[in-house]
Short mmCIF file of C-alpha atoms in Angstrom, two decimals:
data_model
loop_
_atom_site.label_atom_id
_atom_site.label_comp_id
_atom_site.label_asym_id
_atom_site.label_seq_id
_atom_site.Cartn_x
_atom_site.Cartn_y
_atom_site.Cartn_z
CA UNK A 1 26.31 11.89 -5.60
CA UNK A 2 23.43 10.83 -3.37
CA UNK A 3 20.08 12.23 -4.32
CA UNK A 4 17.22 13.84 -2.45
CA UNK A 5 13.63 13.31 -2.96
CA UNK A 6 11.04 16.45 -3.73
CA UNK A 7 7.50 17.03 -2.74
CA UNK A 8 5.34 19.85 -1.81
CA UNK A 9 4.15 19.22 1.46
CA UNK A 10 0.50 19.55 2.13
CA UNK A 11 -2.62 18.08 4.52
CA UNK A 12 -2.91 14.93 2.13
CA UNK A 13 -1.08 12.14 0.50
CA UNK A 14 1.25 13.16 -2.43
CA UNK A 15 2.43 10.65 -4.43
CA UNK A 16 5.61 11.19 -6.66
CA UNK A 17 7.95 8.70 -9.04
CA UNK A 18 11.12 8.03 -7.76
CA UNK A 19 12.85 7.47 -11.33
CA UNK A 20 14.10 4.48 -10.06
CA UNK A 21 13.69 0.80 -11.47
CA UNK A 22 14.19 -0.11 -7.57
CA UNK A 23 11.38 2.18 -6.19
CA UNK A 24 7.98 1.80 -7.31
CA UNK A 25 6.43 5.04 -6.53
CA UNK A 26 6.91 7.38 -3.15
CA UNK A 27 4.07 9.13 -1.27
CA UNK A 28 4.60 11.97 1.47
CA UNK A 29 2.53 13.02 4.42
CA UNK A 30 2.39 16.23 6.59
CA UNK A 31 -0.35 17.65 8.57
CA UNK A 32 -2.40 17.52 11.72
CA UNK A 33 -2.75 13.42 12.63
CA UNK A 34 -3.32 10.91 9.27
CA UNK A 35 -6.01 9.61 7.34
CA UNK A 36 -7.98 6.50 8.35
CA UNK A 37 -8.99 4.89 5.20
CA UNK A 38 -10.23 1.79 3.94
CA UNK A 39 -8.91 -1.72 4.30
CA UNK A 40 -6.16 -2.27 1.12
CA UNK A 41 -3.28 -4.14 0.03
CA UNK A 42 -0.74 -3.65 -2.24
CA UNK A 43 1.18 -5.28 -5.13
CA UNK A 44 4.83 -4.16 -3.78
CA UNK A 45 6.22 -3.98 -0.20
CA UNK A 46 5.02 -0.96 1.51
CA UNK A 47 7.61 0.81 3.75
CA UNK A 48 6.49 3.48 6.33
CA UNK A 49 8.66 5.74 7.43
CA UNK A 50 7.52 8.43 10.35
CA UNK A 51 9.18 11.48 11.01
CA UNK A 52 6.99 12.98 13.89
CA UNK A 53 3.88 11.74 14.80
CA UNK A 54 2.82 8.06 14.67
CA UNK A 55 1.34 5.94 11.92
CA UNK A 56 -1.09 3.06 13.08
CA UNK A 57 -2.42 0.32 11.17
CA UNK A 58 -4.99 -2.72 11.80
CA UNK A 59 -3.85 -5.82 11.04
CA UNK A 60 -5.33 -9.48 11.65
CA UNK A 61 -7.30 -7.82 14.14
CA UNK A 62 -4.40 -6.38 16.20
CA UNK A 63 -3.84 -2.65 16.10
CA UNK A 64 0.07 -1.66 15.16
CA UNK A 65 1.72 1.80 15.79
CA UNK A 66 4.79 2.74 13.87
CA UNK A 67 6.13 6.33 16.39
CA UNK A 68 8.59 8.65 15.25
CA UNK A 69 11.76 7.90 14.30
CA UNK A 70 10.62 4.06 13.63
CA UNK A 71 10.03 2.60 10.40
CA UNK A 72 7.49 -0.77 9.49
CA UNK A 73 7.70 -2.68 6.41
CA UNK A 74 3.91 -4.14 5.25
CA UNK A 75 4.42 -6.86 2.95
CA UNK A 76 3.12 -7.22 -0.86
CA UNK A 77 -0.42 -8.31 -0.56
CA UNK A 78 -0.93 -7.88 3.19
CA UNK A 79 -4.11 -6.35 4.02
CA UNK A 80 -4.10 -3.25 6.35
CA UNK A 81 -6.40 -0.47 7.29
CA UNK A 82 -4.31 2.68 8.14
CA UNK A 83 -5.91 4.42 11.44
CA UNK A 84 -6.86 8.25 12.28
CA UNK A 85 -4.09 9.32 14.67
CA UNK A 86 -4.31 12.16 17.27
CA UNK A 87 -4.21 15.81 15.70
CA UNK A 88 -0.13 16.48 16.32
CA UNK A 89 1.40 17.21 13.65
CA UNK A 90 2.26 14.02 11.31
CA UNK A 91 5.12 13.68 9.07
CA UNK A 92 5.67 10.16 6.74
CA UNK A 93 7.58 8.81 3.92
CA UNK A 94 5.81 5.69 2.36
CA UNK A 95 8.18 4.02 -0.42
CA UNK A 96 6.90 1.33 -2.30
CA UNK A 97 9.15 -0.97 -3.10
CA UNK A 98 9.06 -4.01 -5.71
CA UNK A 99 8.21 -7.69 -3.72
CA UNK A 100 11.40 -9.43 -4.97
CA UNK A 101 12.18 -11.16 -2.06
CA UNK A 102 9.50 -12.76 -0.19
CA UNK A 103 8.58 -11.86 3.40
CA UNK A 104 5.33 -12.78 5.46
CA UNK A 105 5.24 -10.60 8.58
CA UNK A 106 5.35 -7.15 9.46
CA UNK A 107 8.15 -5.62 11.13
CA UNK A 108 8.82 -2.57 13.35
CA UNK A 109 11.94 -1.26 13.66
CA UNK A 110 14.38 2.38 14.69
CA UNK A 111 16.29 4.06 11.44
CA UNK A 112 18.12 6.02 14.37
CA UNK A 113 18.41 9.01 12.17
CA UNK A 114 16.66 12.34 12.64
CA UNK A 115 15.35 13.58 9.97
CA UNK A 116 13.11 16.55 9.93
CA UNK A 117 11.57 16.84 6.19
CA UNK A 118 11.45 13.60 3.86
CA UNK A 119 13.37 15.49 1.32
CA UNK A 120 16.38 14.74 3.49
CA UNK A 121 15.74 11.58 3.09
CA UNK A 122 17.62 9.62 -0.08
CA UNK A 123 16.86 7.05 -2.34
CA UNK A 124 19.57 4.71 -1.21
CA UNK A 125 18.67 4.86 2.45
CA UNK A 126 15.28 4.22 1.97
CA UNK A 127 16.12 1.25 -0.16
CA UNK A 128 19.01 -0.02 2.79
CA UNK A 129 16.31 0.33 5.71
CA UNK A 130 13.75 -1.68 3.21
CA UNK A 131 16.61 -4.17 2.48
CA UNK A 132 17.61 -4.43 6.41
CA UNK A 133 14.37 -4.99 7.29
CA UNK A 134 13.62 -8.04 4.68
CA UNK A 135 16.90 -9.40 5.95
CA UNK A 136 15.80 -10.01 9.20
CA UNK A 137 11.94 -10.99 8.11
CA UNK A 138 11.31 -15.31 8.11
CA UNK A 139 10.73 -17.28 5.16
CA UNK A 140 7.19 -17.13 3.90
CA UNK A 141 4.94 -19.42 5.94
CA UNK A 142 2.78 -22.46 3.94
CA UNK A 143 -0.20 -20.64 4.91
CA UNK A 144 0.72 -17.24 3.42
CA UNK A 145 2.05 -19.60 0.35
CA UNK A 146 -1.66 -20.81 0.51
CA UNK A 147 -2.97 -17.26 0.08
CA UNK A 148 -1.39 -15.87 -2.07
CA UNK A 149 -2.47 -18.90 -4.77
CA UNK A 150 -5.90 -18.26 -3.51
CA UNK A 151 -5.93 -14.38 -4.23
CA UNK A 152 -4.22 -15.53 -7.69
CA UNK A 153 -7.63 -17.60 -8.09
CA UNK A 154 -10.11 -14.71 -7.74
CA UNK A 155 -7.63 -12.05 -9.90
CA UNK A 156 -6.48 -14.39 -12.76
CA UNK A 157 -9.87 -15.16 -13.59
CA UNK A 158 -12.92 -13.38 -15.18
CA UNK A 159 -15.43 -16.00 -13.73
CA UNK A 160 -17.77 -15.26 -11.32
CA UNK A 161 -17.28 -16.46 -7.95
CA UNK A 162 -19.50 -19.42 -7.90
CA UNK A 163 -17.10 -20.81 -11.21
CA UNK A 164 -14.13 -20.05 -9.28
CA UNK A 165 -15.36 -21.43 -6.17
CA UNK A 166 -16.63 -24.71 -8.52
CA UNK A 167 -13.31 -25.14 -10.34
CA UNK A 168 -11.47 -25.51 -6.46
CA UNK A 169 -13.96 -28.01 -5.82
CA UNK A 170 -16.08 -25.60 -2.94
CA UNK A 171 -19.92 -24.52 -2.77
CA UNK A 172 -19.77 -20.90 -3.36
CA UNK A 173 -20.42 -20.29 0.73
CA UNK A 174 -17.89 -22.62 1.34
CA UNK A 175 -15.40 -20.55 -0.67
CA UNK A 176 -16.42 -16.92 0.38
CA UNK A 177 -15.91 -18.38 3.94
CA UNK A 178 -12.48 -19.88 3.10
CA UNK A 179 -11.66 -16.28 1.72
CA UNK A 180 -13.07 -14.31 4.42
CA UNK A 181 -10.38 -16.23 7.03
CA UNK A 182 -7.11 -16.04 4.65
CA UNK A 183 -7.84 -12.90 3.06
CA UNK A 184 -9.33 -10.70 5.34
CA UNK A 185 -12.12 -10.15 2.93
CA UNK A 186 -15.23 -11.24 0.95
CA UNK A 187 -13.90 -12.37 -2.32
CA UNK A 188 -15.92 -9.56 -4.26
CA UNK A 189 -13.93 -7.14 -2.36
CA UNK A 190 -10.53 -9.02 -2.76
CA UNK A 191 -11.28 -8.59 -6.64
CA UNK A 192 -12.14 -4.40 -6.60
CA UNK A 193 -8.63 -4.18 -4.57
CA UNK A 194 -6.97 -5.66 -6.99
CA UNK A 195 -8.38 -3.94 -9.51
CA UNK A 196 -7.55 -0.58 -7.84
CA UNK A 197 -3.96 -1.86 -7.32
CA UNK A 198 -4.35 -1.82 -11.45
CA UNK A 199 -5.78 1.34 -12.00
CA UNK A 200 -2.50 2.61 -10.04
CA UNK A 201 -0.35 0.57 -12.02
CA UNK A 202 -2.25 1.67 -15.40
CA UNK A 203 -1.91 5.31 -14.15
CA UNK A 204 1.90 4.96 -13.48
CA UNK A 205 2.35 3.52 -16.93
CA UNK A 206 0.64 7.10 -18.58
CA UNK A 207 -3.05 5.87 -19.37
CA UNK A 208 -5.92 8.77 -19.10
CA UNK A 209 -7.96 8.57 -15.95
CA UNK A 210 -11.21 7.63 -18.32
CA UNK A 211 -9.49 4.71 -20.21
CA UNK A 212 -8.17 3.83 -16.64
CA UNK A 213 -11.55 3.95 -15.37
CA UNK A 214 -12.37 1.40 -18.29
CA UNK A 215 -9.23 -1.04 -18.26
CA UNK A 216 -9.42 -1.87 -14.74
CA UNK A 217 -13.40 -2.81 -14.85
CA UNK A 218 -15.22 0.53 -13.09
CA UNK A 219 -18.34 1.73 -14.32
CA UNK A 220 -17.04 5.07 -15.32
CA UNK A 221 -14.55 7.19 -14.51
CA UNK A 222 -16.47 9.08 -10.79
CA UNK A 223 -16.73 5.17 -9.53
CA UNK A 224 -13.17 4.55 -9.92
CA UNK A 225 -12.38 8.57 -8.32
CA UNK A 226 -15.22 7.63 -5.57
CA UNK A 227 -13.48 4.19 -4.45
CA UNK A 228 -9.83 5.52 -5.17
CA UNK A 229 -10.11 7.89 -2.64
CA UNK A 230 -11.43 6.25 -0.17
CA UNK A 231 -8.90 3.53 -0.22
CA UNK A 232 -6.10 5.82 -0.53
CA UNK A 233 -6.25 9.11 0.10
CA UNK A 234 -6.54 11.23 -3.10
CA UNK A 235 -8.39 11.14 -6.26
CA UNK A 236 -6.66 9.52 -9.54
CA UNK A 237 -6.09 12.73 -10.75
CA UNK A 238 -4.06 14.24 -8.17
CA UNK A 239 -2.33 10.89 -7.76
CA UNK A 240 -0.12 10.71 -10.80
CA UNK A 241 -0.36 14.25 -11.59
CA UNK A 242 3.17 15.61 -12.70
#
């Protein structure tokens, strides 16, 4: 029997678990236009799909607009900055999705289905619009091969930038300008993404906000709330709040 997903639909993000080894996490969206927020990335694939509405995104400097009745899959890792839209009314489905097969682009594409409410929408679609959309995505380039070892570099280690810039054989300007071009980012601000990419994983796995807070390296528990939000959307405690 296919299955149907649940939320309460409301002017913000709400995030739910799709009990599901396959699905990550789910997050639902209805009100007037969509939150602008903070350049991010994630750990899984992200897959947007929009209802009614549109969705925009920057991207390597290029603006991208996912309309209704369209889907776009951003890649593990891919740093994006989703865009204030126009007040009509917005409705979208974002499924994360683990990064078990490798893609380097983003795509656009039609689901040609109408849905109305994203609790029409099942589990095993979402997963066969994700899966037709890696089908058709092209091997991972040697430069986004490059980048990914380099964000590896700045999270797998506890040195400070200068050592990690040392131990790749750069000056430290040399190597915050090398990360500025592949990454999109200083390589300070590379590291607090990742570490708020943790904090959601910690959350997910059942840890209190305040050890949360702790375990992924923020001052206390209103810095991690404060920078949470403004990257995506809602506070830790509404964000994995059964």
């Amino acid at each position: 029997m296919t299955s149907v997903l649940r939320f309460a639909m409301t002017n913000a993000w709400t995030y739910r678990r799709a009990d599901r080894d396959d699905i990550v996490e789910l997050a639902s969206w209805r009100g007037a236009g969509s939150l602008g927020l903070r350049p991010h990335f994630h750990d899984e694939h992200q897959l947007v799909l929009v209802l009614s509405g549109s969705r925009s995104f920057r991207i390597d400097g290029e603006t991208i607009t996912v309309p209704a009745g369209h889907a776009a899959l951003i890649p593990a890792g891919m740093l994006h900055a989703p865009m204030p839209t126009p007040d009509e009314e917005t409705v979208c489905l974002n499924a994360y999705v683990p990064a078990s097969r490798a893609c380097s682009s983003l795509r656009v594409v039609s689901f040609r289905a109408r849905w109305q409410r994203v609790d029409e929408i099942s589990p095993e679609r979402i997963l066969e619009i994700a899966g037709d959309i890696l089908s058709r995505a092209p091997s991972p380039s040697t430069g986004r091969t490059g980048r990914s070892k380099l964000g590896a570099a700045l999270t797998e280690s506890l040195a400070p930038i200068g050592a990690v810039a040392a131990s790749l054989g750069r000056s430290r300007e040399g190597f915050s300008r090398m990360v500025r071009r592949e990454l999109g980012v200083a390589p300070h601000a590379f590291r607090l993404l990742a570490r708020l990419n943790l904090a959601r994983q910690l959350q997910r796995a059942g840890e209190p906000i305040a050890a949360v807070a702790a375990d992924a390296g923020f001052s206390d528990q209103s810095h991690l709330t404060r920078l949470f939000r403004r990257t995506f959307g809602t506070t830790p405690g509404v964000y994995w709040r059964d």
